[in-house]
Structure formats: C-alpha cells, structure tokens
Coordinates of C-alpha atoms in Angstrom, one line a residue:
Chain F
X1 CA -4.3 -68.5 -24.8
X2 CA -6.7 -66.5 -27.4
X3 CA -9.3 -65.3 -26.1
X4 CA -12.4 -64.4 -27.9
X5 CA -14.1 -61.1 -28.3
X6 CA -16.3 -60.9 -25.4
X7 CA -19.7 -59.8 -26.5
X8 CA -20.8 -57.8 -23.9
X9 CA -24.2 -56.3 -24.2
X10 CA -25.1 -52.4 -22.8
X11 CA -25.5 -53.3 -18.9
X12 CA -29.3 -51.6 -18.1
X13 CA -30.3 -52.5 -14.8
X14 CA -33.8 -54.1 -15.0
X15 CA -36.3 -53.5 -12.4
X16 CA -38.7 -55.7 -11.5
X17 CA -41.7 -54.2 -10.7
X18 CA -43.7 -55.6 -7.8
X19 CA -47.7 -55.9 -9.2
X20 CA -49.8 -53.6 -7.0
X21 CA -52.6 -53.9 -5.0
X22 CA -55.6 -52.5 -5.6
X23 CA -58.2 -52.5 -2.9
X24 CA -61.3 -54.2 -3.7
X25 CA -59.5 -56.8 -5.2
X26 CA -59.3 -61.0 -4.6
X27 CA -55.6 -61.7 -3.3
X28 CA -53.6 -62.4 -5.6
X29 CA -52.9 -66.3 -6.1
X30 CA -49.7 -66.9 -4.1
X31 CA -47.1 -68.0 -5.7
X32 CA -45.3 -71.3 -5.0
X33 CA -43.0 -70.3 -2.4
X34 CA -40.1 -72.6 -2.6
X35 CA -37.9 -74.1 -0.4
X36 CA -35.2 -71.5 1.1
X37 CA -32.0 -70.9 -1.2
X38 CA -28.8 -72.3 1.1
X39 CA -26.6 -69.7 1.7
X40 CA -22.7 -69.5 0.7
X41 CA -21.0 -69.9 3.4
X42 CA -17.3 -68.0 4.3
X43 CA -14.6 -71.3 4.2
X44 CA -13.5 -72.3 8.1
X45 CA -9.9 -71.3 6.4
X46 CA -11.2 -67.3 5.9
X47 CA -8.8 -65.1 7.6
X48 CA -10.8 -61.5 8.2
X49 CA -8.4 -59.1 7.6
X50 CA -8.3 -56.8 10.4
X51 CA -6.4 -53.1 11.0
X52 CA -4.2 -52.8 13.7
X53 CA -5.2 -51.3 17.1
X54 CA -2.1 -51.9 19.3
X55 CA 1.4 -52.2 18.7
X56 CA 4.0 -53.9 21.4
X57 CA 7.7 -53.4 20.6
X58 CA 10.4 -55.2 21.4
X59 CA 11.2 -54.0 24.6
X60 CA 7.5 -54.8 25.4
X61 CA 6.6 -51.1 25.4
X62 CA 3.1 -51.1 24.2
X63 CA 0.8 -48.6 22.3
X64 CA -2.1 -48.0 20.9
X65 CA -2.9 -47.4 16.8
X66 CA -4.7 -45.0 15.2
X67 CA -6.0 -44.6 11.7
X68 CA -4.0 -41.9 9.8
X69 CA -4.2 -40.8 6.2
X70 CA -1.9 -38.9 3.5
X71 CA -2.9 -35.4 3.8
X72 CA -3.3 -33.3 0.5
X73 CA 0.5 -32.2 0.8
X74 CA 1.4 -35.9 0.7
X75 CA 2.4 -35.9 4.5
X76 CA 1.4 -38.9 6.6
X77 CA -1.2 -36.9 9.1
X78 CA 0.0 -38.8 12.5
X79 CA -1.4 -38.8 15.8
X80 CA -0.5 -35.8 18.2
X81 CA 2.4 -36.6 20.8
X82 CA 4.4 -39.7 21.6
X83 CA 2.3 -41.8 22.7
X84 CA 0.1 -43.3 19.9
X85 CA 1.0 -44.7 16.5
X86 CA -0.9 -44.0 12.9
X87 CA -1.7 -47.2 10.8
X88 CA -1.3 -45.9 7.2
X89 CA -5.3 -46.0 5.6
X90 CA -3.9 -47.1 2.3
X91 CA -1.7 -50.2 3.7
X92 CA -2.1 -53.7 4.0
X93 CA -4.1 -55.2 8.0
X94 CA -3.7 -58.0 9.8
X95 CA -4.2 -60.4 8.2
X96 CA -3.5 -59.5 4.1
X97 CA -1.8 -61.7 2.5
X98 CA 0.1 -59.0 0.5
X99 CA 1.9 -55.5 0.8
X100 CA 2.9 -53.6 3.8
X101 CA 1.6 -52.7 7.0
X102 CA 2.8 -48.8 7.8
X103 CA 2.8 -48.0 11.2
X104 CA 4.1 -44.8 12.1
X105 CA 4.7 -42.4 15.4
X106 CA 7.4 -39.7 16.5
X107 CA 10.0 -40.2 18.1
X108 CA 9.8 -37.1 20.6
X109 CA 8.2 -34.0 20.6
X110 CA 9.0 -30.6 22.3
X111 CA 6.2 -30.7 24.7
X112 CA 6.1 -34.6 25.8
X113 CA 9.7 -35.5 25.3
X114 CA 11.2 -39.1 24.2
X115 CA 8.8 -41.7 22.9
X116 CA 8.5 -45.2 23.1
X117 CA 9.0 -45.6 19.4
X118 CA 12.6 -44.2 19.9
X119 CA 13.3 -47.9 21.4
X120 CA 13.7 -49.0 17.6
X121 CA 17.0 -46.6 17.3
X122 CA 18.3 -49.7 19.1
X123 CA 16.2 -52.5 17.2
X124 CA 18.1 -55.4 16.0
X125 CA 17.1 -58.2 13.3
X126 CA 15.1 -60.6 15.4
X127 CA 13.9 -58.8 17.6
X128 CA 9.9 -59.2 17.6
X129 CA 6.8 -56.9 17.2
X130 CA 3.5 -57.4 17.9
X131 CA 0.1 -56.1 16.4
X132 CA -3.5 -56.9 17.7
X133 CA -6.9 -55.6 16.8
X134 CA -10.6 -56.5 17.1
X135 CA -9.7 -59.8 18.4
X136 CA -6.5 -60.6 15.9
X137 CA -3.4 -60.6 16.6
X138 CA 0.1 -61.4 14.4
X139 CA 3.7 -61.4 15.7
X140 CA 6.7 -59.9 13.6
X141 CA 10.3 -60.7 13.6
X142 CA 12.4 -57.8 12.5
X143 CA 14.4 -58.6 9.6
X144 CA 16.3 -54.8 9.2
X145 CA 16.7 -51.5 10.5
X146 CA 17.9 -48.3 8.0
X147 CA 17.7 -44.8 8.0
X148 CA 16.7 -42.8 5.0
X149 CA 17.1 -39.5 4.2
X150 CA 13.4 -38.1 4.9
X151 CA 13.6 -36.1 1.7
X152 CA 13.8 -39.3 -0.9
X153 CA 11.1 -41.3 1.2
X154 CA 9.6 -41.3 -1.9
X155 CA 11.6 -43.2 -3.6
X156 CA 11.5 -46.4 -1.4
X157 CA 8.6 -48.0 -3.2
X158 CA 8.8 -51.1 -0.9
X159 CA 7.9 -49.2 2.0
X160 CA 4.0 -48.5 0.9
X161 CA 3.9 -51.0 -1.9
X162 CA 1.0 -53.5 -2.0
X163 CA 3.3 -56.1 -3.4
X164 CA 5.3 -58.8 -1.9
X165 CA 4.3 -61.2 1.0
X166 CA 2.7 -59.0 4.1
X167 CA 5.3 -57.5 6.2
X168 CA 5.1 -54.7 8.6
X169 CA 6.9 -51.3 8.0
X170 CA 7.7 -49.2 11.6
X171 CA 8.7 -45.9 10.7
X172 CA 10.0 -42.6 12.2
X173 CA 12.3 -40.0 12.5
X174 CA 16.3 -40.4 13.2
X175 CA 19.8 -39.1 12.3
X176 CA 21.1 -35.4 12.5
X177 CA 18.6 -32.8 13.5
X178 CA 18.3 -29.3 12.5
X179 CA 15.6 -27.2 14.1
X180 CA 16.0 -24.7 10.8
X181 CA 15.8 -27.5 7.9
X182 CA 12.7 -28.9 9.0
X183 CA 13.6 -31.1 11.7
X184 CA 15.2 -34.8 11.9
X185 CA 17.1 -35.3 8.4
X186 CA 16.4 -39.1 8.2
X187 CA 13.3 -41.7 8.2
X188 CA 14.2 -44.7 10.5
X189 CA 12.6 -47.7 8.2
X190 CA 12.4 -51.2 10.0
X191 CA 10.7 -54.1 8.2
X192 CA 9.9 -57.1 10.2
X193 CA 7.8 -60.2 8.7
X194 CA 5.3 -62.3 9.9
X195 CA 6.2 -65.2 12.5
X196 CA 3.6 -68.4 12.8
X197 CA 0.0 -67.9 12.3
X198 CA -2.3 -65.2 12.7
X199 CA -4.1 -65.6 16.0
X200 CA -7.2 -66.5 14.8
X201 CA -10.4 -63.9 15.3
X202 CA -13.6 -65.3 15.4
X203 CA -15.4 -63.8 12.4
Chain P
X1 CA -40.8 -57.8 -21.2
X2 CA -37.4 -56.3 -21.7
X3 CA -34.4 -58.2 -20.4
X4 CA -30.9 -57.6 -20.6
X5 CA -28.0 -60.0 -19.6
X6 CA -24.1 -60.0 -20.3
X7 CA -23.2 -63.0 -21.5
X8 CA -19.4 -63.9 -21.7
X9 CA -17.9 -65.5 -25.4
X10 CA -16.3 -68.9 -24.1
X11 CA -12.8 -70.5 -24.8
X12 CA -11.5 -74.1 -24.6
X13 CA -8.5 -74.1 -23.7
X14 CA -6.8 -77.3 -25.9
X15 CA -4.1 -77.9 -23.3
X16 CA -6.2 -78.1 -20.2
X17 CA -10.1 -79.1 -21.8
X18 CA -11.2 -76.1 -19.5
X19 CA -14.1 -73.8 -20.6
X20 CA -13.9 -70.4 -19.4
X21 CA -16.2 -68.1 -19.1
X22 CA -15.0 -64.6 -19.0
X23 CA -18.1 -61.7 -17.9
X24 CA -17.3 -58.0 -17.6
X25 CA -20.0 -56.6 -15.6
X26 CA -20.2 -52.8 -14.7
X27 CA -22.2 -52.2 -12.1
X28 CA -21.5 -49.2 -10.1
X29 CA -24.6 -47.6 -8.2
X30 CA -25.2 -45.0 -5.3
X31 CA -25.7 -47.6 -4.0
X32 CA -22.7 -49.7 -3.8
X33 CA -20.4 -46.7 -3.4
X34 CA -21.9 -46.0 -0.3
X35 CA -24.3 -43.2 -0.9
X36 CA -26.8 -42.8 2.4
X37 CA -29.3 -41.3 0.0
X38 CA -30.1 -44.2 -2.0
X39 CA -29.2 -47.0 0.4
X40 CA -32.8 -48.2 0.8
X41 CA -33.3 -48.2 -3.2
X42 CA -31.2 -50.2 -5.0
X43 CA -30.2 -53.6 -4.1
X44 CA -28.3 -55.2 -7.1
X45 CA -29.2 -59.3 -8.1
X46 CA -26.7 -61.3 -10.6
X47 CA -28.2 -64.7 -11.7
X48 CA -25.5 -67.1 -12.7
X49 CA -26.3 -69.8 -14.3
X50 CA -23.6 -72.7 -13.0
X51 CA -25.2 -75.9 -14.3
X52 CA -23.2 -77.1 -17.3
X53 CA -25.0 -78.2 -20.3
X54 CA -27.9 -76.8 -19.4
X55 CA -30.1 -74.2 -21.0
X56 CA -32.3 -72.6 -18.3
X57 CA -35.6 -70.2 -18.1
X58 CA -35.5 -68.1 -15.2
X59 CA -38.3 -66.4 -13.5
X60 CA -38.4 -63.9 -10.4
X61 CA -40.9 -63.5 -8.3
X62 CA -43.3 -65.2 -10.8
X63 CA -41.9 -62.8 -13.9
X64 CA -39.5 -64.2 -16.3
X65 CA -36.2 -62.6 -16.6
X66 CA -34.4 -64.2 -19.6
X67 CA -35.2 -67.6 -21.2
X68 CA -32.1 -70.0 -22.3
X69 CA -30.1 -69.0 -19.8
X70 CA -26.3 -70.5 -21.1
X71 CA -24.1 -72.5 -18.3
X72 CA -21.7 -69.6 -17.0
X73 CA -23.7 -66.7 -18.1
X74 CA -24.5 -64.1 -15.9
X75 CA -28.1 -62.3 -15.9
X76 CA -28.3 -58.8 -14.6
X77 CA -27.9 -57.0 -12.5
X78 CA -31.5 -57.1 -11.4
X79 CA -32.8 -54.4 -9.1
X80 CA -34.9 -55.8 -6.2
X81 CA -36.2 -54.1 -3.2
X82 CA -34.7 -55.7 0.2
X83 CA -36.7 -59.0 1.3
X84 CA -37.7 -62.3 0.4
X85 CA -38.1 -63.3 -3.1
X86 CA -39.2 -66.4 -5.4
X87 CA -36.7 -67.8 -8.4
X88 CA -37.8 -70.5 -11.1
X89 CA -35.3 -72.2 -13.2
X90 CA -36.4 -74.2 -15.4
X91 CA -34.7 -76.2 -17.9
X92 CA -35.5 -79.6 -20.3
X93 CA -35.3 -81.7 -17.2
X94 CA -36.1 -80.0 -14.4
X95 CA -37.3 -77.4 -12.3
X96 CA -36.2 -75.9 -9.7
X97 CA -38.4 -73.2 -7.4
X98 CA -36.3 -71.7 -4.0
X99 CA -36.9 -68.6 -2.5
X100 CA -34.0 -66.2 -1.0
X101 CA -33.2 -63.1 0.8
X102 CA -31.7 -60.5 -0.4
X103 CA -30.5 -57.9 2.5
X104 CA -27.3 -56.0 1.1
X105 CA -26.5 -54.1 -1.7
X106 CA -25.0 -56.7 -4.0
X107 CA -26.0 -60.2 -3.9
X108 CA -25.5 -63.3 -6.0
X109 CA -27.8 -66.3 -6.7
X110 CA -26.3 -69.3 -8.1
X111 CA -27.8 -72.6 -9.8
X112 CA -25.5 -75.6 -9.4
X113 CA -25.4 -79.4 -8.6
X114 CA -24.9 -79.9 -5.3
X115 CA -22.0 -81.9 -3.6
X116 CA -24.2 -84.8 -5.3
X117 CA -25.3 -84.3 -9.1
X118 CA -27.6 -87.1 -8.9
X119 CA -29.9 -84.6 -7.2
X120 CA -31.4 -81.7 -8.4
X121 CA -29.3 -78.2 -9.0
X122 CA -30.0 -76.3 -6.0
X123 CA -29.4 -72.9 -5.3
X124 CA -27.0 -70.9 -3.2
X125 CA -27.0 -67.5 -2.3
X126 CA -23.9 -65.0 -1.9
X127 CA -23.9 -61.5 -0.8
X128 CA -20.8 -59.9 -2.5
X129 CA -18.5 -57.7 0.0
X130 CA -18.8 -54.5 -2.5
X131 CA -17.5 -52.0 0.0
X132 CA -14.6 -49.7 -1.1
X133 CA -11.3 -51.5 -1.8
X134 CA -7.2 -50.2 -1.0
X135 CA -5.8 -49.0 -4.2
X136 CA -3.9 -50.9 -5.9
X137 CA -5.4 -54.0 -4.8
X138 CA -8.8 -55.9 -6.0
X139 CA -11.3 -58.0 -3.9
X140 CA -11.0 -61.8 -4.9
X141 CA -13.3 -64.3 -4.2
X142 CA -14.0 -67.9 -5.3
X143 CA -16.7 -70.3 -4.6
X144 CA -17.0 -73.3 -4.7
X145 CA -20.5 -74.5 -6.4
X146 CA -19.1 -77.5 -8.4
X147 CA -19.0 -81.6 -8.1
X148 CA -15.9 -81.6 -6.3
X149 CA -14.7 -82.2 -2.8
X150 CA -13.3 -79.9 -0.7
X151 CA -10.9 -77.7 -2.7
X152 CA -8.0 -75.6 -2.5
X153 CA -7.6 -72.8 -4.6
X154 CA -3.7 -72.0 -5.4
X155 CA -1.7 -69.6 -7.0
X156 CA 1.5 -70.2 -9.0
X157 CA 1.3 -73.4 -7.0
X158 CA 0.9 -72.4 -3.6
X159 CA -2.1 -72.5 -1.6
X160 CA -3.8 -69.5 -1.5
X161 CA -7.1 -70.5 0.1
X162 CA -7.5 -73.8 1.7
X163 CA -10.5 -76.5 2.4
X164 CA -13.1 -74.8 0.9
X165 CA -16.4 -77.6 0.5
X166 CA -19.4 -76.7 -1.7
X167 CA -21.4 -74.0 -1.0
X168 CA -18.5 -72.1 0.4
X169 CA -16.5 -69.1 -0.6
X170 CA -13.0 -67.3 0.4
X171 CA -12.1 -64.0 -0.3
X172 CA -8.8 -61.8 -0.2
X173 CA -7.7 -58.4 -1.3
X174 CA -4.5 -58.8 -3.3
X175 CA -2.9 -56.8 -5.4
X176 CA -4.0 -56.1 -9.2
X177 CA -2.3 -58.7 -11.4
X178 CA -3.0 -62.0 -13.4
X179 CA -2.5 -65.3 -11.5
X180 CA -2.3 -68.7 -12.5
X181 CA -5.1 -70.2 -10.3
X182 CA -5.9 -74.0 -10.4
X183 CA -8.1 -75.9 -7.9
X184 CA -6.7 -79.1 -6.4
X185 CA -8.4 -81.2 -3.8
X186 CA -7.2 -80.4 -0.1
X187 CA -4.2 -81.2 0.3
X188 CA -3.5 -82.8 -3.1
X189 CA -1.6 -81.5 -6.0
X190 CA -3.7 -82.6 -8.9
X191 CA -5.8 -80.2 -10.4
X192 CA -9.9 -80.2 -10.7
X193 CA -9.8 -76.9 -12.5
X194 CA -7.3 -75.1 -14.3
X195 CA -4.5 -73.6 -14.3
X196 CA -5.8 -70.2 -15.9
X197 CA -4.5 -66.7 -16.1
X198 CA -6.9 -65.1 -13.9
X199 CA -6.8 -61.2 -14.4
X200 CA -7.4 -59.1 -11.2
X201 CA -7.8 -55.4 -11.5
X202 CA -7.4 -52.6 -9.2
X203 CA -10.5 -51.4 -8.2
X204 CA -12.3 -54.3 -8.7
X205 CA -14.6 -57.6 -7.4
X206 CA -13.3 -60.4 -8.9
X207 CA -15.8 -63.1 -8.2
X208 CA -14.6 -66.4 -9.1
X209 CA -17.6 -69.5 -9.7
X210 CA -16.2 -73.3 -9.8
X211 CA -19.1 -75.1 -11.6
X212 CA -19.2 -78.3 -13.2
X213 CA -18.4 -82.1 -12.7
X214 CA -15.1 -83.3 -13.2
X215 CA -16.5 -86.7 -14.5
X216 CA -18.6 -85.0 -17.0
X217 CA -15.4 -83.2 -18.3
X218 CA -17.5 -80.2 -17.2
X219 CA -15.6 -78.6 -14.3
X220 CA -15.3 -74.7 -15.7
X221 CA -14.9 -71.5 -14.1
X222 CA -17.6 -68.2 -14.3
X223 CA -16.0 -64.9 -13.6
X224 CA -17.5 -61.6 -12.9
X225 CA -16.1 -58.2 -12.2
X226 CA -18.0 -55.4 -10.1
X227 CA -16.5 -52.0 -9.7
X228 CA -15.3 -51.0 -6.6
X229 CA -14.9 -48.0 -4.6
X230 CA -11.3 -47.1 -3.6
X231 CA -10.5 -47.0 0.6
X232 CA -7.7 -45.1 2.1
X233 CA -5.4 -42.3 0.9
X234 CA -2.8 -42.2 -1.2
X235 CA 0.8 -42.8 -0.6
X236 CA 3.0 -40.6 1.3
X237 CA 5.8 -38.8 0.4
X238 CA 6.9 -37.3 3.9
X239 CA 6.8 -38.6 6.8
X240 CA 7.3 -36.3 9.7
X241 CA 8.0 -37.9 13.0
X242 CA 9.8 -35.7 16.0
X243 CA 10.2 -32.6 16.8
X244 CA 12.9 -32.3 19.6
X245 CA 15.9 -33.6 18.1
X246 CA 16.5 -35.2 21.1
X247 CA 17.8 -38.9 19.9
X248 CA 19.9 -36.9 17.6
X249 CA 23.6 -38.1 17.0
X250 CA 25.6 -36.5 20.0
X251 CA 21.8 -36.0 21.7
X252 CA 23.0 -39.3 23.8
X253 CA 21.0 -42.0 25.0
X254 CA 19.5 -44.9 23.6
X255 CA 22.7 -45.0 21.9
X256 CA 23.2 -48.5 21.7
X257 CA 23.7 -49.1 18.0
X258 CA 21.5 -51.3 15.6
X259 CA 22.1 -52.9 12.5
X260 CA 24.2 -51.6 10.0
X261 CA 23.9 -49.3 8.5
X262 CA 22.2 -47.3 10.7
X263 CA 24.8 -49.0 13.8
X264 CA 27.8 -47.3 11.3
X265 CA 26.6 -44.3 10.8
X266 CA 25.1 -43.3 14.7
X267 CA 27.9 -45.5 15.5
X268 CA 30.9 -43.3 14.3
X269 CA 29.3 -40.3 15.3
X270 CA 28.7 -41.6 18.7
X271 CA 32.4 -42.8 19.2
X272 CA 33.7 -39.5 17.7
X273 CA 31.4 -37.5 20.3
X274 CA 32.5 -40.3 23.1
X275 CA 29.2 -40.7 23.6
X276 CA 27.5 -44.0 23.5
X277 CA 28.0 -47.2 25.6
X278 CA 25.9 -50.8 25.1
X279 CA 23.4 -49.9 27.8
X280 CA 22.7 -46.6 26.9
X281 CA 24.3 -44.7 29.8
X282 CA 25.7 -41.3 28.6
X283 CA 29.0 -40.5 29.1
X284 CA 28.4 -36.8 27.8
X285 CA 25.3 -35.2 27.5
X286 CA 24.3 -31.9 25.5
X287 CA 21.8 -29.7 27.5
X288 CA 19.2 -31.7 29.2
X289 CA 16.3 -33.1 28.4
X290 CA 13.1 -35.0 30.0
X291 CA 13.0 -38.7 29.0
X292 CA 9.2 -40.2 29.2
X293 CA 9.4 -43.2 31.3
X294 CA 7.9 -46.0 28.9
X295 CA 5.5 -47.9 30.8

C-alpha cells in the first residue's frame, strides 16, 4: 500500500483565551448554549484489565500479590518472606489480551521456613491456578513446569515477553543449592494459560 | 487569530475503496505525564472532523478555531481550562451547536452522523485514557462514530473487540506491531471497513475513528497517535527466590516429581539419595528443618 507523505504541520498548542470581565461592564451576550455533546461510551464487551491481588494454587493454598519492580541491578525486588507473591510491574494483568503475567515468591527462607509456592515443585500440566483482583478474577490451567538455571534467566524471552496470547508465568527458586554460590542454582518456570472467561468486574 | 491543525495526507486504497486517514499528533504535556504541578493547567482538546464530504468551520466557545475543516482531519490540540464549553460546526448544510465537558487531561470531540444520517451530525465526546503505558505495548482504542450497526473490530481475522454500537469505544493495551484490522457487523464476517495495516507503536495512544456511511461508499478510518508515558520497570534478569535450600535435591519432601524435565532431573537425584516417595513422605532426611503449615 503507498502511502503518501504525511504533511504534518509544527504541533503549537493554541490557547483559547477566555474574554475577561471587566467590572462596570453589561454582561456579555450569552452565547447559544447548545444541547449537551453525548458522551462515548466504553462497549458492554470492555474487559478492564486489572493487576493481580491474590493467587490460589493448585493445592488451594492461597496468597496474596504484591506489586514488585526490577531493581537497578536487574533483580526482581520481591516481597519479604514466604508468604506473599510479587506481580512483575512491567507484565501483562488480568485481563490483557497479550504477554505474560509474572508472579513470583520464594520458596523458603532461613527465618520462616518452606513456602506455599514450594507446592509447584510438584505441579503437573493441568493442574489449575487462580488469580483475583479488584473484583476480577481468571482461572489458569498449567500447561508446563521447567527448571532453569537462574544464571541464563535472561535468556528465556518468553517468560517476560509482551507477546503471544496472555498466559501466566509462576516463578521461583529450585534445583541444587549452595549457600556459597548465591543460593538455589535453578528458576522453577511454570506457564499455565487461561481457562473460560474472565470473571467479569463491573467497571 | 492563529490556528494550527495536523492534517493527515489521505490514500485510497484501489483494492478495498477505503480512504485512510493517517494523523501523527505529538502531544506530550506535564500534563499528561502526570506532573502534580501543572495538573490544574492544561487540559488538551482534539477536534476530529468525522463527517465525510464535508468541509466544516469550527468555533469554540464562540471563537473560531480553523475554517474548512477536511473529513478525518484532526484540529489541535486545543488547550482549555476544565469545564463546560460551546462548539459550532458549521458546514454548507448545516449547523450544529452542542456544548461539552471537558474534566481530564486529554479529551476528544468528534462530529459524525449518528446511527441515522438522515439527521444531523451530532457530536460525541471521548476522554482519552493517556496515563503511562507497559513498555513494549501501546494503548489501542477504536470508536465507533460511523453509519453502521453494531461492529466488531478484528484482527488478522479474529475478533478482537466485540458489539461495539455507535457512540461507543473499546480499548486494549497490546503489544507494538501493525495489524490488519477490518470491522464486520457482530457476529458477521463481511467487512464495513477495511482490512488495513494498522501500525501500533510502543509508547503510544492509538486512537482509532470509524466514520462514514457504507452506502455512501464513505465508511473510512481517522487515526491519531498521542505519546505515552511508560508504566512499570524493566525486565529482569535475576530472579532470587529462597534462601534455605531446604527443597533442595536430597533436602526431601515435597519430593513428588513433576513434569519432565524437571520430574528427570529431581527425579534421579531423589532415587539415587532413596529419598522421595509419591506422597512426599521422606524416607531419609538431612538435618531438620521447620515446614510452614500452608493454610
């Protein structure tokens, strides 16, 4: 298809100035008011996308979901302890129609123990996830479980790509551990995609 | 009085008798990238002119902006304080006078036929979602402002946004690419508009105007772009998640094995160590070690 040369002239926003009032002055004539503009409407068919705020897990473990960014060293800054999961900032919601949804959380920690996210050590294609959040809510079938060493998690463009139908991403840590090489060797990666309908919310 | 518009070269495409009009429009503010300071100041107006074959005068607030306004040309962006204000377009045939509210920081205000074109155009007003955007992605949205029935707006074929009536709009963050969009009546596979290559940036508001009358031949598409703020940080490239090493190969428990491959690779480590069994009872265990009881 050729398409022309747009013509595209400097952009200078123009004001437009309001006359002002003096006192001592007749009003102003008033201008023709007209009837009211109708106002565009969101389509009945508008999913709101919506971030995650709880997580249930297949064994029906449930937690709640934090917002988490990428720090400055390019390390995903998660939630203290076991007990609460970090929805990457920069992923897909509830919701999306495209790209991932990261959810993160450790596995255990020296002070609290095993976590529930350890459960998906044992996850099996299948097996379904839930995600809620101000009033939506989406179910997830697991389609596969892998680890990866932590140390090429860059390299797995899937994971936080923005591409692709919306799936969900649960990560965290797995495979050997060495207290003197920075911890758990591997990433455990499982991808699950979405099941039936969003659960409508009603905005 | 000075007036500056950007008005968009169009194209007919031979295959598909479809007019496009194509409108880069820059309009990044303090305002729109969220700055507290100037919030109250600058509220940001695009006229687009949506009736086809029409050339149209407009006036704000009794002070005219642009005369011989073209069908799918975009005029502004006009900066108008918050509030109520008065619009007059005016072409060869008619005139039409609304008023409207403007109460964000980025707001369109279309001319079109109605669901009916032997009325008068009428106006409708959008308020365009300019917050801060994931990267990778752009904001998409269509409306529907043209003689058509409901619509559905598709993408390589499938439906992308569904049952969309005039005077509606649908909106989506996806990520930066050109699609082939058509609209086809609900449900139906015939298009009303299109297919075009519809480019999507990163970064972006992609704002999508049906317009026209299918019986006219008319039926054409206005697009305008708006920057966008970015949301959220950037990718990672470590995730660290445990500390305790406790669900460590040869660490026990919850040693029933998954898929492949992580089942062959704790799973011959496990059967080496004599460790794991289906329901996760350890046969050996290394130390000891609190397990959280998951509620």
């Amino acid at each position: 298809m050729l398409l022309a040369a747009l013509a595209v002239a400097s952009v200078v926003a123009v004001l437009v100035p309001q006359a002002p009032a003096r006192e001592g002055d007749r009003p102003a004539p008033a201008r023709a008011a007209g009837p009211p503009a109708g106002v565009g409407r969101q389509a009945a068919s508008q999913v709101v996308p919506r971030r995650p705020e709880a997580v249930r897990l297949p064994s029906g473990a449930s937690m709640p979901v934090d917002v988490v960014a990428t720090g400055g060293d390019g390390v995903l800054d998660l939630p203290p302890g076991i007990d609460r999961a970090g929805w990457w900032d920069g992923g897909s919601r509830i919701g999306d129609p495209f790209g991932t949804i990261v959810l993160a959380a450790h596995v255990d920690s020296i002070t609290d123990g095993i976590g529930p996210f350890a459960e998906l050590l044992r996850a099996r294609p299948g097996q379904r996830v839930r995600l809620a959040g101000s009033g939506a809510a989406q179910e997830f079938e697991i389609v596969s479980v892998r680890l990866t060493p932590r140390a090429s998690l860059s390299r797995q463009a899937s994971i936080f790509s923005v591409r692709g139908p919306l799936r969900l991403v649960l990560i965290t840590c797995a495979g050997p551990f060495d207290a003197d090489r920075g911890g758990y060797r591997d990433n455990l990666i499982a991808v699950a995609s979405p099941v039936g309908r969003r659960r409508a919310s009603l905005e | 009085m000075t007036t500056t518009s950007t008005t968009g070269t169009t194209l007919r495409a031979l295959t598909t008798g479809l007019v496009l009009a194509l409108l880069a429009t820059l309009a990044v503010t303090p305002a729109i990238s969220g700055s507290a300071a100037s919030a109250a100041a600058t509220n940001e107006v695009f006229i687009v002119q949506g009736v086809p074959e029409s050339e149209v005068d407009v006036q704000i607030d009794g002070r005219e902006i642009e005369s011989s306004v073209r069908a799918g040309a975009v005029v502004g962006p006009l900066v108008l304080p918050a509030g109520q204000h008065d619009a007059t377009f005016t072409s060869g045939d008619w005139t039409v006078t609304t008023s409207f509210e403007i109460d964000g920081p980025s707001t369109d205000v279309v001319l079109h036929w109605p669901a009916d074109p032997t009325q008068q155009p009428e106006t409708t007003v959008f308020t365009n979602d300019v917050g801060p955007v994931a990267a990778g992605k752009g904001r998409l949205t269509v409306a529907h402002t043209a003689v058509v029935p409901p619509a559905d707006v598709r993408v390589d074929g499938k439906v992308l946004f569904a049952n969309i009536a005039n005077g509606e709009f649908v909106t989506a963050e996806v990520p930066a690419d050109t699609y082939p969009v058509d609209i086809v009546p609900t449900g139906g596979t015939s298009p009303l508009l299109g297919p075009v290559d519809l480019d999507v940036k990163a970064g972006s508001l992609t704002r999508v105007f049906a317009i026209g009358q299918p019986r006219a031949g008319s039926m054409d598409a206005v697009v305008q772009v708006v920057s966008l703020d970015r949301s959220g940080s950037g990718r990672p490239t470590a995730i660290r998640a445990g500390t305790a090493g406790l669900v460590a190969p040869g660490h026990h428990q919850d040693a029933e094995q998954g898929t492949q491959p992580l089942g062959a690779a704790v799973g011959v480590l496990a059967a080496v160590l004599g460790v794991a069994t289906v329901l996760g009872v350890a046969t050996a265990r290394i130390g000891t070690e609190r397990r959280r009881t998951v509620r």
